[in-house]
Amino acid sequence: MSHSNIYIKDDEIDIVIGALRTDLTAFLNDWRPVFSRFHLIIVKDPDLKEELKIPEGFNVDIYTKSDIDRLVGSSSILFYGYSCRYFGFLVSRNKYIVSVDDDCFPAKDKDGSLVDIVAQHAANLTTPATPFFFNTLYDPYRKGADFVRGYPFSLRSGVQCALSCGLWLNLADYDAPTQALKPEQRNSRYVDAVLTVPARALMPMSGINIAFDRELVGPALFPALRLAGEGKLRWETMEDIWSGMCAKVVCDHLGFGVKSGLPYVWRTERGNAIDSLRKEWEGVKLMEEVVPFFQALRLKRTTVKAEDCVIEVAKEVKEQLGKVDPVFGRAAEAMVDWVRLWRAVGSSSS
Amino acid sequence: MASPSTTPLLKDELDIVIPTIRNLDFLEMWRPFFQPYHLIIVQDGDPSKTIKVPEGFDYELYNRNDINRILGPRSSCISFKDSACRCFGYMVSKKKYIYTIDDDCFVAKNPSGEDINALDQHIKNLLSPSTPFFFNTLYDPYREGADFVRGYPFSLREGVQTAVSHGLWLNIPDYDAPTQLVKPLERNARYVDAVLTIPKGTLFPMCGMNLAFDRELIGPAMYFGLMGDGQPIGRYDDMWAGWCVKVICDHLGLGVKTGLPYIWHSKASNPFVNLKKEYKGIFWQEEIIPFFQSAVLPKECTNVQKCYIELSKQVKAKLSKVDPYFDKLADAMVTWIEAWDELNPAGGSAKLANGSA
């Protein structure tokens, strides 16, 4: 009734890693049991000077500053730091992308087994999402679950899931003020659930552990909001949060689903929250401005493609938020530029 | 068996409402957690039958004769031969909080093997804020060991008052009849260690088996409708209340949480009997849901009763064409509010700090 296990082939998936550190040996060796079957796209942060260290045995394509410069040419988009991964999204020719930060390692589930994030993200993306009515037993397509009494039958076929947002054990994705206030706090709670984030509900989409259907929403994940003090720690960025809020609006408009929950990754310690507090403050302030904007944002009924949705959102951002802070005006420009790039470089698939 | 915390939370501020037609043996298992609290037993079915309450519990019990006596002609709004009658218990309670549980629900164990004090968790849920305006990916940020994630606006971190805490069930899940028929052996074995706020604007199926709420904040909206004897429908009582409650909570800026605590649901009801009860509901639900999804309450509706009366008008206007039942239901909704207000005169009744009555 509710289980549709569509198996996807390994060659439909790209694993995209933005490398913010040069030595990926430990990272890739730890992920080897999960990643080795798949094609990897590794994009080196253009700010990194040394060569990447990558262990043998992976099917990998590496992209560096020169590739980015050559393909992108002049653009308002900056692919530095965490934004480098988006270049990987651009050049991928596969339907599904899984992307994790390079300071994340495989987690163990409640039974002590290694979490295969690719399998879980794939399951999330290939089973329907249910954004129009909340199922109290969470994802009804998971084994051992179903729709509960009172769930309308007409809504039980669900919609396509375009985005799968995973979570993090150990160092959760807190902002700097939160982590600075609770320096010892680590996330040890394994919540065994996947759920669809309801339509029109806003959420902060963390880029640390995500997967998406590139064909459905590729254009809607972009590097656009760049903080003046953006740095090389997640505490010092907002680009993924911004991109995710736009992506959610686009998904809601186009009738696609966004899931959140499993899989977990194990996120390692990096940086000092208190040091980041100075830079993070800017991001925190900006979020206050954007919430009412996104809550009210409605796209035209005639806009039916993801890339056109992005153009429309960019226009609204420029008009309504541009005067609030120049960073939004620049973000709007970058979004338009991204769609241009996507159409030129990114839109073909194998 | 686990022993309760030293001072039971909200001991004098919470009533436990239990509908029953059989017996209350299940209370023995709950004794360590429930005994400090006052019980309101609503006896459905034959009023001449005596329901034995285990020793040591402080309770009041109402059967159909009591309901008729107390409400007079207004008793027509309280269902007969259906657990929907439990909402009478909400009405007569004088406490701020209500916990309602079915008599086939037992104490569950968490993954560490410890007994779960469901009441304790519900109270924690109700006493901490909800976050309906922005989804927190780490679930309830007020739980120990959790917090708001990066990107969560600081201006929304105070949250809003929690009006409802909706718990879940291990073992027999709350499936509808068709699903029960197709999967008679499925058991819910997955313990999901989360509480979360259902976002504003999103409806959900509210199950009355393991439910707690703030009576002062939302009580008048917890009417469980016309079900059972003489009615064309059953097993939609809690659903109906849940849709009304969610629309009103969204309008008034109150929160609804779902998730922990789990109870152990032991009895699978007969799916063929259920199918007969639910049959019309399955079709009507297709009309009812769009109705609630698009229901808008005017800003003059500043308290629960006003919201509820307004909803009843909209039910009459828009759902009567689906079936004359909704006409009756709309009237019953008004009767319920009249009865509620009579038993809960203003000064003690639910009113939000907007000033005007």
XYZ file of C-alpha atoms in Angstrom:
707
model
C 0.000 0.000 0.000
C 2.661 2.486 0.900
C 6.029 0.903 0.221
C 7.492 1.750 -3.128
C 11.106 0.742 -3.156
C 12.450 2.118 -6.374
C 16.019 1.020 -6.565
C 18.378 3.499 -8.108
C 21.495 2.432 -9.896
C 24.880 3.339 -8.497
C 25.734 5.275 -11.632
C 22.841 7.635 -11.084
C 24.507 9.087 -7.998
C 27.347 11.553 -7.628
C 29.011 12.166 -4.296
C 30.129 15.793 -4.215
C 32.667 16.923 -1.652
C 33.865 20.471 -1.175
C 37.449 20.141 0.084
C 38.321 22.831 2.589
C 41.330 20.879 3.788
C 44.021 19.360 1.629
C 44.463 15.986 3.295
C 41.366 13.922 2.618
C 43.031 10.595 3.364
C 41.347 9.856 6.686
C 38.052 11.249 5.469
C 37.878 9.123 2.355
C 39.282 6.001 3.986
C 36.596 6.174 6.640
C 33.915 6.640 4.014
C 35.329 3.996 1.721
C 32.776 1.274 2.624
C 29.994 3.665 1.690
C 31.500 5.775 -1.113
C 33.723 3.445 -3.090
C 30.925 2.227 -5.373
C 30.104 5.708 -6.556
C 31.536 8.424 -8.715
C 33.059 11.186 -6.608
C 33.373 14.811 -7.527
C 35.807 16.652 -5.306
C 36.071 20.399 -5.644
C 39.073 22.023 -4.006
C 38.475 25.329 -2.264
C 40.162 27.856 -4.568
C 41.834 29.378 -1.506
C 43.781 26.175 -0.827
C 47.268 26.272 -2.258
C 48.568 22.721 -1.888
C 47.580 19.654 -3.842
C 44.845 17.475 -2.440
C 45.865 14.184 -0.872
C 43.430 11.519 -1.971
C 43.821 7.795 -1.277
C 43.690 5.205 -4.040
C 40.722 3.166 -5.069
C 38.084 5.787 -5.778
C 36.429 6.748 -9.022
C 36.999 10.460 -8.613
C 37.129 13.665 -10.611
C 38.894 16.578 -8.985
C 38.174 20.184 -9.818
C 40.356 23.087 -8.808
C 40.520 26.835 -9.177
C 41.665 26.654 -12.766
C 38.695 24.471 -13.744
C 36.344 26.850 -12.037
C 37.890 29.902 -13.658
C 37.817 28.273 -17.063
C 34.245 27.090 -16.946
C 32.657 29.918 -15.050
C 34.559 32.828 -16.473
C 33.605 36.126 -14.990
C 30.739 35.868 -12.579
C 29.457 37.538 -9.458
C 29.454 34.098 -7.867
C 32.392 33.306 -5.622
C 33.193 29.637 -5.258
C 35.463 30.064 -2.238
C 35.162 28.128 0.986
C 32.038 26.054 1.438
C 30.652 27.420 -1.801
C 33.128 25.404 -3.809
C 30.867 22.373 -3.663
C 28.270 24.087 -5.821
C 30.681 23.878 -8.702
C 30.463 20.148 -8.265
C 26.669 20.326 -8.429
C 27.038 22.310 -11.633
C 29.269 19.881 -13.464
C 27.607 16.699 -12.256
C 25.812 14.717 -14.920
C 23.925 12.434 -12.596
C 20.381 12.556 -11.341
C 21.129 12.360 -7.624
C 23.748 14.152 -5.586
C 24.865 13.383 -2.057
C 27.082 15.963 -0.420
C 28.730 16.075 3.011
C 31.264 18.382 4.615
C 34.833 17.110 4.750
C 34.835 17.114 8.551
C 32.032 14.556 8.757
C 32.551 10.849 9.190
C 30.291 7.807 9.179
C 28.087 7.535 12.260
C 26.895 4.379 13.966
C 23.198 3.691 14.338
C 21.486 2.365 17.448
C 22.560 -1.212 16.676
C 26.169 -0.161 16.289
C 26.223 -0.579 12.509
C 27.788 1.974 10.206
C 25.216 4.327 8.773
C 25.167 4.120 4.989
C 24.157 7.676 4.267
C 23.944 7.099 0.533
C 21.457 4.273 0.926
C 19.337 6.276 3.343
C 19.403 9.473 1.267
C 18.529 7.375 -1.779
C 15.608 5.808 0.056
C 14.443 9.266 1.128
C 14.645 10.625 -2.407
C 13.016 7.678 -4.130
C 10.030 7.298 -1.849
C 7.305 9.911 -1.890
C 7.136 12.869 0.446
C 3.950 13.968 2.194
C 4.017 17.739 2.612
C 0.290 18.455 2.703
C -0.690 16.629 5.867
C 1.449 15.601 8.781
C 1.746 11.875 9.478
C 2.258 11.351 13.186
C 4.176 8.116 12.601
C 6.626 10.077 10.450
C 7.638 8.676 7.051
C 4.829 6.259 6.118
C 6.975 4.638 3.440
C 9.510 3.266 5.886
C 9.326 -0.396 6.719
C 7.130 -0.995 9.739
C 5.257 2.295 9.392
C 2.247 3.544 7.491
C -0.257 6.347 7.321
C -2.266 6.722 10.521
C -6.021 6.802 10.975
C -7.405 10.102 9.772
C -4.862 10.617 7.020
C -6.799 11.461 3.850
C -6.557 8.721 1.257
C -6.235 11.121 -1.642
C -2.969 12.380 -0.168
C -1.402 8.970 0.352
C 0.413 8.732 -2.950
C 2.496 11.690 -1.900
C 4.717 13.807 -4.115
C 8.258 13.446 -5.401
C 10.930 14.091 -2.845
C 13.487 16.544 -4.194
C 15.656 17.197 -1.147
C 16.847 15.025 1.734
C 18.385 16.798 4.725
C 20.355 14.603 7.090
C 21.471 15.305 10.643
C 24.660 15.215 12.739
C 25.801 13.413 15.847
C 28.506 14.816 18.071
C 28.952 18.384 16.851
C 25.468 19.434 15.833
C 24.957 22.307 13.445
C 24.481 25.012 16.025
C 25.323 28.631 15.466
C 28.275 30.162 17.247
C 26.370 31.858 20.095
C 24.599 28.595 20.962
C 27.735 26.479 20.875
C 29.706 29.134 22.768
C 27.080 29.146 25.534
C 27.132 25.366 25.793
C 30.694 24.453 24.843
C 30.374 20.872 26.115
C 27.077 20.105 24.446
C 27.249 17.288 21.951
C 24.368 15.680 20.145
C 24.074 12.080 21.250
C 20.412 11.577 20.497
C 19.798 9.266 17.555
C 16.268 10.008 16.400
C 15.141 7.105 14.261
C 12.868 9.086 11.961
C 12.576 10.636 8.545
C 9.777 13.085 8.067
C 8.522 15.418 5.385
C 8.844 19.080 6.283
C 5.313 20.344 5.652
C 4.524 22.666 2.761
C 4.974 26.335 3.598
C 6.888 25.527 6.770
C 10.262 27.258 6.740
C 13.349 25.471 7.903
C 17.090 26.151 8.169
C 18.605 23.750 5.658
C 22.078 22.841 6.732
C 24.421 21.974 3.876
C 26.535 19.690 6.036
C 24.772 16.469 5.035
C 22.340 16.712 2.136
C 21.167 14.941 -0.966
C 18.949 16.077 -3.768
C 17.450 15.239 -7.096
C 19.475 17.388 -9.422
C 16.935 17.099 -12.207
C 14.154 18.452 -10.025
C 15.844 21.175 -7.976
C 19.430 21.544 -9.165
C 19.014 25.215 -10.086
C 17.595 25.997 -6.646
C 20.735 25.138 -4.668
C 23.248 27.900 -5.148
C 26.023 29.920 -3.518
C 24.517 33.363 -3.226
C 24.485 34.794 0.261
C 27.994 35.563 1.243
C 28.641 37.146 4.643
C 31.191 39.950 4.719
C 33.175 37.997 7.265
C 32.474 34.576 5.851
C 35.015 32.036 6.955
C 36.063 28.434 6.717
C 33.903 27.193 9.567
C 30.179 26.527 9.240
C 29.588 28.899 12.155
C 30.851 31.642 9.896
C 28.532 31.037 6.957
C 24.913 31.402 5.969
C 25.124 30.383 2.323
C 23.507 26.998 2.808
C 20.762 28.386 5.040
C 19.917 31.009 2.443
C 20.013 28.539 -0.404
C 17.891 26.087 1.544
C 15.190 28.618 2.314
C 14.928 29.475 -1.367
C 14.979 25.799 -2.279
C 12.120 25.110 0.143
C 10.028 27.893 -1.380
C 10.731 26.481 -4.827
C 9.862 22.940 -3.743
C 6.646 24.129 -2.107
C 5.711 26.015 -5.230
C 6.480 23.166 -7.616
C 4.851 20.538 -5.400
C 8.035 18.680 -4.441
C 8.819 17.362 -1.014
C 11.646 17.997 1.405
C 12.530 15.358 3.980
C 14.512 15.804 7.168
C 15.936 13.351 9.688
C 17.983 10.246 8.919
C 20.737 9.715 7.938
C 23.165 10.910 10.599
C 26.825 11.671 10.086
C 29.413 12.042 12.834
C 30.661 15.591 12.763
C 34.083 16.221 14.221
C 35.391 19.068 16.303
C 36.708 22.060 14.511
C 37.271 25.620 15.475
C 36.253 27.630 18.474
C 32.728 28.949 18.750
C 33.728 32.000 20.739
C 36.228 33.086 18.112
C 33.534 32.712 15.486
C 31.047 34.776 17.447
C 32.236 37.996 15.923
C 31.739 36.840 12.369
C 28.590 34.853 13.040
C 26.755 37.833 14.423
C 26.271 39.204 10.951
C 24.531 36.045 9.792
C 22.307 35.994 12.842
C 21.183 39.565 12.215
C 20.451 38.890 8.567
C 18.219 35.936 9.382
C 15.930 38.257 11.293
C 15.323 40.265 8.146
C 14.589 37.348 5.904
C 11.957 35.438 7.867
C 8.980 37.725 7.158
C 10.115 37.938 3.542
C 10.098 34.178 3.059
C 6.899 33.694 5.016
C 5.074 36.005 2.638
C 6.821 34.960 -0.566
C 4.505 33.461 -3.171
C 5.558 32.656 -6.699
C 3.431 33.119 -9.802
C 1.314 30.185 -10.840
C 2.778 30.398 -14.326
C 6.312 29.737 -13.080
C 6.729 26.019 -13.529
C 10.441 25.353 -13.838
C 12.931 25.415 -10.992
C 15.291 27.810 -12.743
C 12.470 30.269 -13.449
C 11.436 30.049 -9.809
C 14.943 31.058 -8.807
C 14.864 34.048 -11.146
C 11.564 35.121 -9.669
C 12.822 34.737 -6.089
C 15.930 36.720 -6.991
C 13.784 39.533 -8.329
C 11.766 39.666 -5.112
C 14.941 39.529 -3.028
C 16.401 42.446 -4.928
C 13.235 44.527 -4.677
C 12.293 43.801 -1.092
C 15.540 42.990 0.677
C 18.043 44.866 -1.454
C 17.428 48.077 0.450
C 17.709 46.338 3.819
C 21.315 45.261 3.302
C 23.571 45.250 0.243
C 24.429 41.612 0.887
C 20.945 40.725 -0.352
C 21.356 42.717 -3.534
C 24.541 40.798 -4.201
C 22.796 37.532 -3.391
C 20.061 38.300 -5.898
C 22.684 38.984 -8.556
C 24.456 35.750 -7.758
C 21.203 33.806 -8.021
C 20.537 35.193 -11.481
C 24.110 34.462 -12.458
C 23.753 30.933 -11.150
C 20.756 30.257 -13.362
C 22.667 31.611 -16.336
C 25.540 29.270 -15.511
C 23.176 26.394 -14.964
C 21.573 26.872 -18.325
C 24.958 27.120 -20.027
C 26.889 24.461 -18.180
C 24.732 22.556 -15.784
C 21.531 21.709 -17.466
C 22.586 18.689 -19.460
C 22.533 15.284 -17.895
C 23.762 11.917 -19.055
C 8.564 -1.024 38.174
C 9.872 2.519 38.195
C 8.851 4.806 41.012
C 7.485 8.274 40.304
C 9.518 11.421 40.836
C 9.448 12.683 44.401
C 7.030 15.534 43.813
C 4.637 14.712 41.010
C 4.514 17.633 38.622
C 1.265 19.590 38.534
C -0.321 17.209 41.031
C -3.160 19.611 41.818
C -3.419 21.173 38.401
C -4.044 18.188 36.193
C -6.963 15.790 35.806
C -6.742 12.430 34.064
C -9.844 11.760 31.964
C -10.603 8.148 31.120
C -13.573 6.917 29.087
C -14.535 3.326 29.780
C -17.258 0.745 29.359
C -15.393 -2.255 30.630
C -13.232 -1.984 33.670
C -10.255 0.018 34.836
C -7.826 -2.814 35.554
C -5.259 -1.083 33.399
C -4.889 1.531 36.135
C -2.969 -0.955 38.259
C -0.035 -0.733 35.890
C -0.213 3.034 35.866
C -0.534 3.337 39.628
C 3.019 4.609 40.311
C 2.500 7.418 37.835
C -1.224 8.186 38.150
C -2.056 7.731 41.806
C -1.118 11.266 42.878
C -3.577 12.702 40.385
C -7.320 13.153 40.343
C -9.187 10.990 37.837
C -12.368 11.793 35.966
C -13.950 8.588 34.729
C -16.577 8.911 32.027
C -18.571 5.730 31.916
C -20.049 5.047 28.525
C -22.692 2.482 27.722
C -25.128 0.988 30.224
C -25.296 3.304 33.263
C -26.666 0.554 35.465
C -23.376 -1.288 35.231
C -20.920 -0.570 38.027
C -17.395 0.237 36.997
C -14.929 -0.865 39.614
C -12.119 1.608 40.194
C -8.983 0.121 41.802
C -8.383 1.111 45.437
C -6.425 4.186 46.319
C -7.333 6.420 43.416
C -9.018 9.747 43.920
C -11.736 10.029 41.288
C -15.114 11.234 40.196
C -17.195 9.054 37.904
C -19.948 10.092 35.527
C -22.298 7.764 33.696
C -24.936 8.641 31.112
C -27.509 9.489 33.762
C -25.092 11.947 35.345
C -24.343 13.538 32.005
C -28.051 13.956 31.277
C -28.685 15.347 34.716
C -25.844 17.838 34.631
C -26.336 19.078 31.100
C -30.079 18.709 30.689
C -31.141 19.122 27.061
C -27.586 20.099 26.174
C -26.476 16.536 26.873
C -27.411 15.855 23.260
C -23.988 17.082 22.247
C -22.230 14.327 24.200
C -21.904 11.080 22.242
C -23.285 7.824 23.524
C -21.710 4.403 22.959
C -18.463 5.935 21.799
C -15.349 7.011 23.628
C -16.064 10.490 22.285
C -18.065 10.906 25.488
C -14.752 11.560 27.197
C -14.974 15.233 26.315
C -17.619 15.539 28.988
C -14.754 14.975 31.373
C -12.893 17.966 29.945
C -15.924 20.103 30.513
C -16.507 19.232 34.148
C -12.863 19.377 35.126
C -11.752 22.336 37.165
C -8.072 21.917 36.467
C -5.717 23.686 34.116
C -4.407 20.563 32.401
C -5.982 17.371 31.119
C -4.421 14.069 30.262
C -6.644 11.570 28.515
C -5.800 7.922 27.917
C -7.662 4.873 26.656
C -8.257 1.923 28.943
C -6.289 -0.431 26.679
C -3.113 1.636 26.906
C -0.364 0.492 29.208
C 3.049 1.624 30.359
C 5.631 1.218 27.595
C 9.352 0.705 27.972
C 11.990 2.923 26.424
C 14.942 1.397 24.517
C 16.914 1.134 27.790
C 14.165 -1.052 29.214
C 12.849 1.517 31.681
C 9.170 2.175 32.224
C 8.052 5.367 30.565
C 6.228 7.876 32.717
C 4.037 9.168 29.942
C 2.366 11.749 32.131
C 5.674 13.253 33.099
C 6.711 13.671 29.482
C 3.379 15.218 28.506
C 3.761 17.727 31.315
C 7.272 18.596 30.162
C 5.913 19.074 26.655
C 3.123 21.351 27.856
C 5.322 23.383 30.176
C 7.946 24.149 27.545
C 7.274 26.349 24.527
C 6.398 25.288 21.005
C 7.941 26.564 17.801
C 5.294 26.579 15.072
C 6.685 29.382 12.938
C 9.952 27.807 11.894
C 10.877 24.135 11.805
C 13.820 23.106 13.962
C 15.623 20.205 12.347
C 16.827 18.930 15.722
C 13.220 18.699 16.876
C 12.206 20.149 20.256
C 14.966 22.644 21.085
C 13.884 22.840 24.716
C 14.682 19.201 25.416
C 17.811 18.451 27.314
C 20.664 17.834 24.938
C 19.056 19.716 22.049
C 18.865 23.318 20.907
C 17.994 25.546 17.997
C 20.105 24.906 14.912
C 22.172 27.391 12.955
C 19.947 29.642 10.924
C 17.031 29.519 13.338
C 15.978 33.146 13.830
C 16.694 34.396 17.328
C 13.484 36.398 17.442
C 11.541 33.139 17.237
C 13.473 31.276 19.918
C 11.175 32.168 22.776
C 8.499 30.114 21.145
C 4.808 30.202 21.990
C 2.693 28.530 24.640
C 2.045 24.849 24.101
C -1.623 23.964 24.073
C -1.508 20.291 23.078
C 0.864 17.372 23.612
C 0.084 14.446 21.314
C 1.726 11.182 22.320
C 2.280 8.041 20.285
C 1.844 4.271 20.627
C 4.085 1.245 20.513
C 2.701 -2.161 19.561
C -0.746 -1.669 17.974
C -0.446 1.503 15.867
C -3.380 3.796 15.276
C -4.224 2.657 11.767
C -7.575 3.003 10.030
C -9.666 -0.032 9.142
C -8.472 -0.505 5.549
C -4.836 -0.426 6.663
C -5.598 -2.813 9.540
C -7.223 -5.214 7.099
C -4.213 -5.159 4.776
C -1.606 -5.316 7.533
C -3.162 -7.096 10.487
C 0.197 -8.117 11.908
C 2.072 -4.838 11.701
C 3.262 -3.576 15.041
C 4.942 -0.290 15.759
C 8.324 -1.234 17.138
C 10.151 1.942 16.292
C 10.905 4.205 19.237
C 11.469 7.664 17.817
C 13.163 9.733 20.480
C 11.700 13.065 19.446
C 9.120 15.665 20.326
C 8.392 18.255 17.680
C 6.048 21.150 17.034
C 3.661 20.736 14.133
C 4.210 23.812 11.975
C 1.587 26.479 11.662
C -0.695 25.867 8.723
C -0.252 22.112 8.780
C -3.018 19.737 9.842
C -2.523 16.358 11.438
C -4.601 13.383 12.598
C -4.961 13.848 16.362
C -5.396 10.588 18.220
C -7.154 10.725 21.582
C -5.516 7.593 23.027
C -2.585 9.378 24.683
C -3.248 13.083 24.675
C -2.667 15.998 26.988
C -3.673 19.619 26.706
C -3.904 22.913 28.500
C -7.569 23.251 29.235
C -7.306 26.951 29.869
C -5.671 27.581 26.538
C -7.676 25.288 24.256
C -10.258 23.320 26.267
C -13.410 24.599 24.544
C -12.087 23.422 21.185
C -11.631 19.832 22.384
C -15.150 18.776 21.514
C -15.102 15.215 20.267
C -18.191 15.527 18.097
C -21.226 13.357 17.507
C -20.268 9.720 17.232
C -21.591 6.290 18.101
C -25.221 5.550 18.848
C -27.586 7.129 16.354
C -24.763 8.705 14.384
C -23.593 7.789 10.890
C -19.943 7.784 11.800
C -17.456 6.652 14.399
C -13.689 6.818 15.029
C -13.508 10.377 13.807
C -14.095 12.037 17.170
C -10.522 12.826 17.981
C -9.789 13.598 14.353
C -12.532 16.203 14.261
C -11.343 17.762 17.511
C -7.769 17.777 16.242
C -8.603 19.654 13.054
C -10.632 22.262 14.934
C -7.935 22.538 17.566
C -5.140 22.995 15.057
C -6.952 25.696 13.094
C -7.688 27.557 16.297
C -4.197 27.120 17.720
C -2.743 28.439 14.467
C -5.065 31.420 14.642
C -4.339 32.209 18.286
C -0.601 31.572 18.096
C -0.539 28.441 20.261
C 1.586 25.368 19.723
C 0.830 21.693 19.189
C 3.520 19.112 19.876
C 3.677 15.478 18.807
C 6.020 12.594 19.470
C 7.043 11.348 22.913
C 5.727 9.938 25.125
C 4.901 6.434 23.947
C 2.376 4.205 25.624
C 1.875 0.521 24.896
C -1.356 0.017 22.999
C -2.472 -3.493 23.684
C -5.776 -4.024 21.985
C -6.347 -4.178 18.270
C -9.971 -3.370 17.640
C -11.925 -5.392 15.109
C -11.145 -3.988 11.665
C -14.534 -4.986 10.226
C -16.351 -3.180 12.997
C -14.017 -0.238 12.473
C -14.633 -0.217 8.768
C -18.372 0.151 9.293
C -17.779 3.054 11.658
C -15.209 4.800 9.500
C -16.775 4.106 6.149
C -18.485 7.436 5.642
C -15.614 9.261 7.260
C -13.200 8.003 4.641
C -15.226 9.746 1.944
C -16.196 12.784 3.958
C -12.627 13.356 5.012
C -11.812 14.267 1.427
C -14.147 17.244 1.764
C -13.418 17.978 5.383
C -9.675 18.353 4.959
C -9.808 21.061 2.271
C -12.397 22.799 4.432
C -10.057 22.964 7.400
C -7.023 23.724 5.272
C -8.725 26.803 3.897
C -10.580 27.858 7.032
C -9.836 31.424 7.985
C -10.898 32.905 11.293
C -11.511 36.655 11.448
C -9.323 38.663 13.767
C -12.315 39.474 15.938
C -12.123 35.882 17.159
C -9.835 36.562 20.058
C -10.619 33.616 22.292
C -11.264 29.918 21.841
C -15.015 30.048 22.223
C -15.370 32.768 19.599
C -13.127 30.841 17.243
C -15.129 27.693 17.818
C -18.515 29.318 17.254
C -17.180 30.882 14.070
C -15.922 27.482 12.920
C -19.322 25.966 13.610
C -20.891 28.599 11.331
C -18.427 27.743 8.597
C -19.120 24.022 9.060
C -22.811 24.667 8.640
C -22.279 26.875 5.627
C -19.769 24.728 3.794
C -20.081 21.124 4.934
C -23.854 20.694 5.206
C -23.956 20.014 1.503
C -21.689 17.005 2.043
C -24.216 15.461 4.424
C -26.951 16.695 6.756
C -24.839 15.203 9.562
C -22.645 18.292 9.452
C -25.622 20.508 10.033
C -26.342 18.566 13.217
C -22.672 18.634 14.125
C -22.478 22.395 13.692
C -25.446 22.772 16.051
C -23.833 20.390 18.507
C -20.658 22.457 18.408
C -22.664 25.478 19.529
C -24.444 23.448 22.192
C -21.063 22.264 23.457
C -19.807 25.830 23.844
C -23.002 26.834 25.652
C -22.585 23.889 27.993
C -18.895 24.632 28.462
C -19.540 28.255 29.327
C -22.284 27.309 31.737
C -20.077 24.871 33.604
C -17.044 27.132 33.334
C -18.261 30.659 33.910
C -16.008 33.515 32.815
C -13.237 34.312 35.261
C -12.170 30.721 35.203
C -12.739 30.054 31.538
C -10.222 30.060 28.746
C -9.472 33.523 27.564
C -6.368 34.950 26.052
C -4.824 38.204 27.084
C -6.477 40.257 24.426
C -8.754 42.091 26.790
C -12.189 41.964 25.214
C -14.518 39.108 26.184
